Amino acid sequence: MPMFTHHDLELLNPSFDSDLVDVLSELEHLRRLRLEGDTPPQVAAS
């Protein structure tokens, strides 16, 4: 059986002028977009 190793997790709190905040904001925006196209789903899922 694999051994469990505990790691304490920490929340990130970047400053608002950080590049990380820009990336996170962009990713949050992209989550709301709907994927659309004219490719049939059978082809796109392959």
Short mmCIF file of the C-alpha atoms (twelve columns), coordinates in Angstrom:
data_MODEL
# 
_entry.id   MODEL 
# 
loop_
_atom_site.group_PDB 
_atom_site.id 
_atom_site.type_symbol 
_atom_site.label_atom_id 
_atom_site.label_alt_id 
_atom_site.label_comp_id 
_atom_site.label_asym_id 
_atom_site.label_seq_id 
_atom_site.Cartn_x 
_atom_site.Cartn_y 
_atom_site.Cartn_z 
_atom_site.pdbx_PDB_model_num 
ATOM 1  C CA . MET A 1  0.000   0.000  0.000   1 
ATOM 2  C CA . PRO A 2  1.378   3.485  -0.871  1 
ATOM 3  C CA . MET A 3  2.484   5.694  2.000   1 
ATOM 4  C CA . PHE A 4  0.526   8.904  2.593   1 
ATOM 5  C CA . THR A 5  2.598   12.048 2.982   1 
ATOM 6  C CA . HIS A 6  0.831   15.045 4.494   1 
ATOM 7  C CA . HIS A 7  1.549   18.474 2.991   1 
ATOM 8  C CA . ASP A 8  0.167   21.655 4.525   1 
ATOM 9  C CA . LEU A 9  -1.581  23.736 1.877   1 
ATOM 10 C CA . GLU A 10 -1.451  27.508 1.728   1 
ATOM 11 C CA . LEU A 11 -3.732  29.937 -0.066  1 
ATOM 12 C CA . LEU A 12 -2.099  32.307 -2.517  1 
ATOM 13 C CA . ASN A 13 -2.717  35.983 -1.940  1 
ATOM 14 C CA . PRO A 14 -0.933  37.796 -4.785  1 
ATOM 15 C CA . SER A 15 -0.835  41.571 -4.990  1 
ATOM 16 C CA . PHE A 16 -3.281  43.069 -7.467  1 
ATOM 17 C CA . ASP A 17 -0.507  44.353 -9.731  1 
ATOM 18 C CA . SER A 18 0.904   40.828 -10.071 1 
ATOM 19 C CA . ASP A 19 1.051   38.987 -13.407 1 
ATOM 20 C CA . LEU A 20 -0.588  36.053 -11.641 1 
ATOM 21 C CA . VAL A 21 -3.723  38.116 -10.983 1 
ATOM 22 C CA . ASP A 22 -3.897  38.968 -14.698 1 
ATOM 23 C CA . VAL A 23 -3.664  35.297 -15.638 1 
ATOM 24 C CA . LEU A 24 -6.263  34.260 -13.069 1 
ATOM 25 C CA . SER A 25 -8.651  36.978 -14.253 1 
ATOM 26 C CA . GLU A 26 -8.258  35.868 -17.864 1 
ATOM 27 C CA . LEU A 27 -8.836  32.215 -16.941 1 
ATOM 28 C CA . GLU A 28 -11.964 33.184 -15.006 1 
ATOM 29 C CA . HIS A 29 -13.218 35.041 -18.095 1 
ATOM 30 C CA . LEU A 30 -12.483 32.052 -20.362 1 
ATOM 31 C CA . ARG A 31 -14.494 29.740 -18.076 1 
ATOM 32 C CA . ARG A 32 -17.640 31.643 -19.077 1 
ATOM 33 C CA . LEU A 33 -17.117 31.255 -22.824 1 
ATOM 34 C CA . ARG A 34 -19.056 28.619 -24.719 1 
ATOM 35 C CA . LEU A 35 -17.156 26.407 -27.144 1 
ATOM 36 C CA . GLU A 36 -18.782 26.507 -30.564 1 
ATOM 37 C CA . GLY A 37 -17.819 25.496 -34.052 1 
ATOM 38 C CA . ASP A 38 -18.939 23.697 -37.181 1 
ATOM 39 C CA . THR A 39 -16.950 20.519 -36.480 1 
ATOM 40 C CA . PRO A 40 -19.271 17.569 -35.768 1 
ATOM 41 C CA . PRO A 41 -19.020 16.381 -32.130 1 
ATOM 42 C CA . GLN A 42 -18.007 12.877 -33.277 1 
ATOM 43 C CA . VAL A 43 -14.925 14.300 -35.001 1 
ATOM 44 C CA . ALA A 44 -14.032 16.780 -32.238 1 
ATOM 45 C CA . ALA A 45 -14.168 14.133 -29.489 1 
ATOM 46 C CA . SER A 46 -11.854 11.716 -31.316 1 
# 
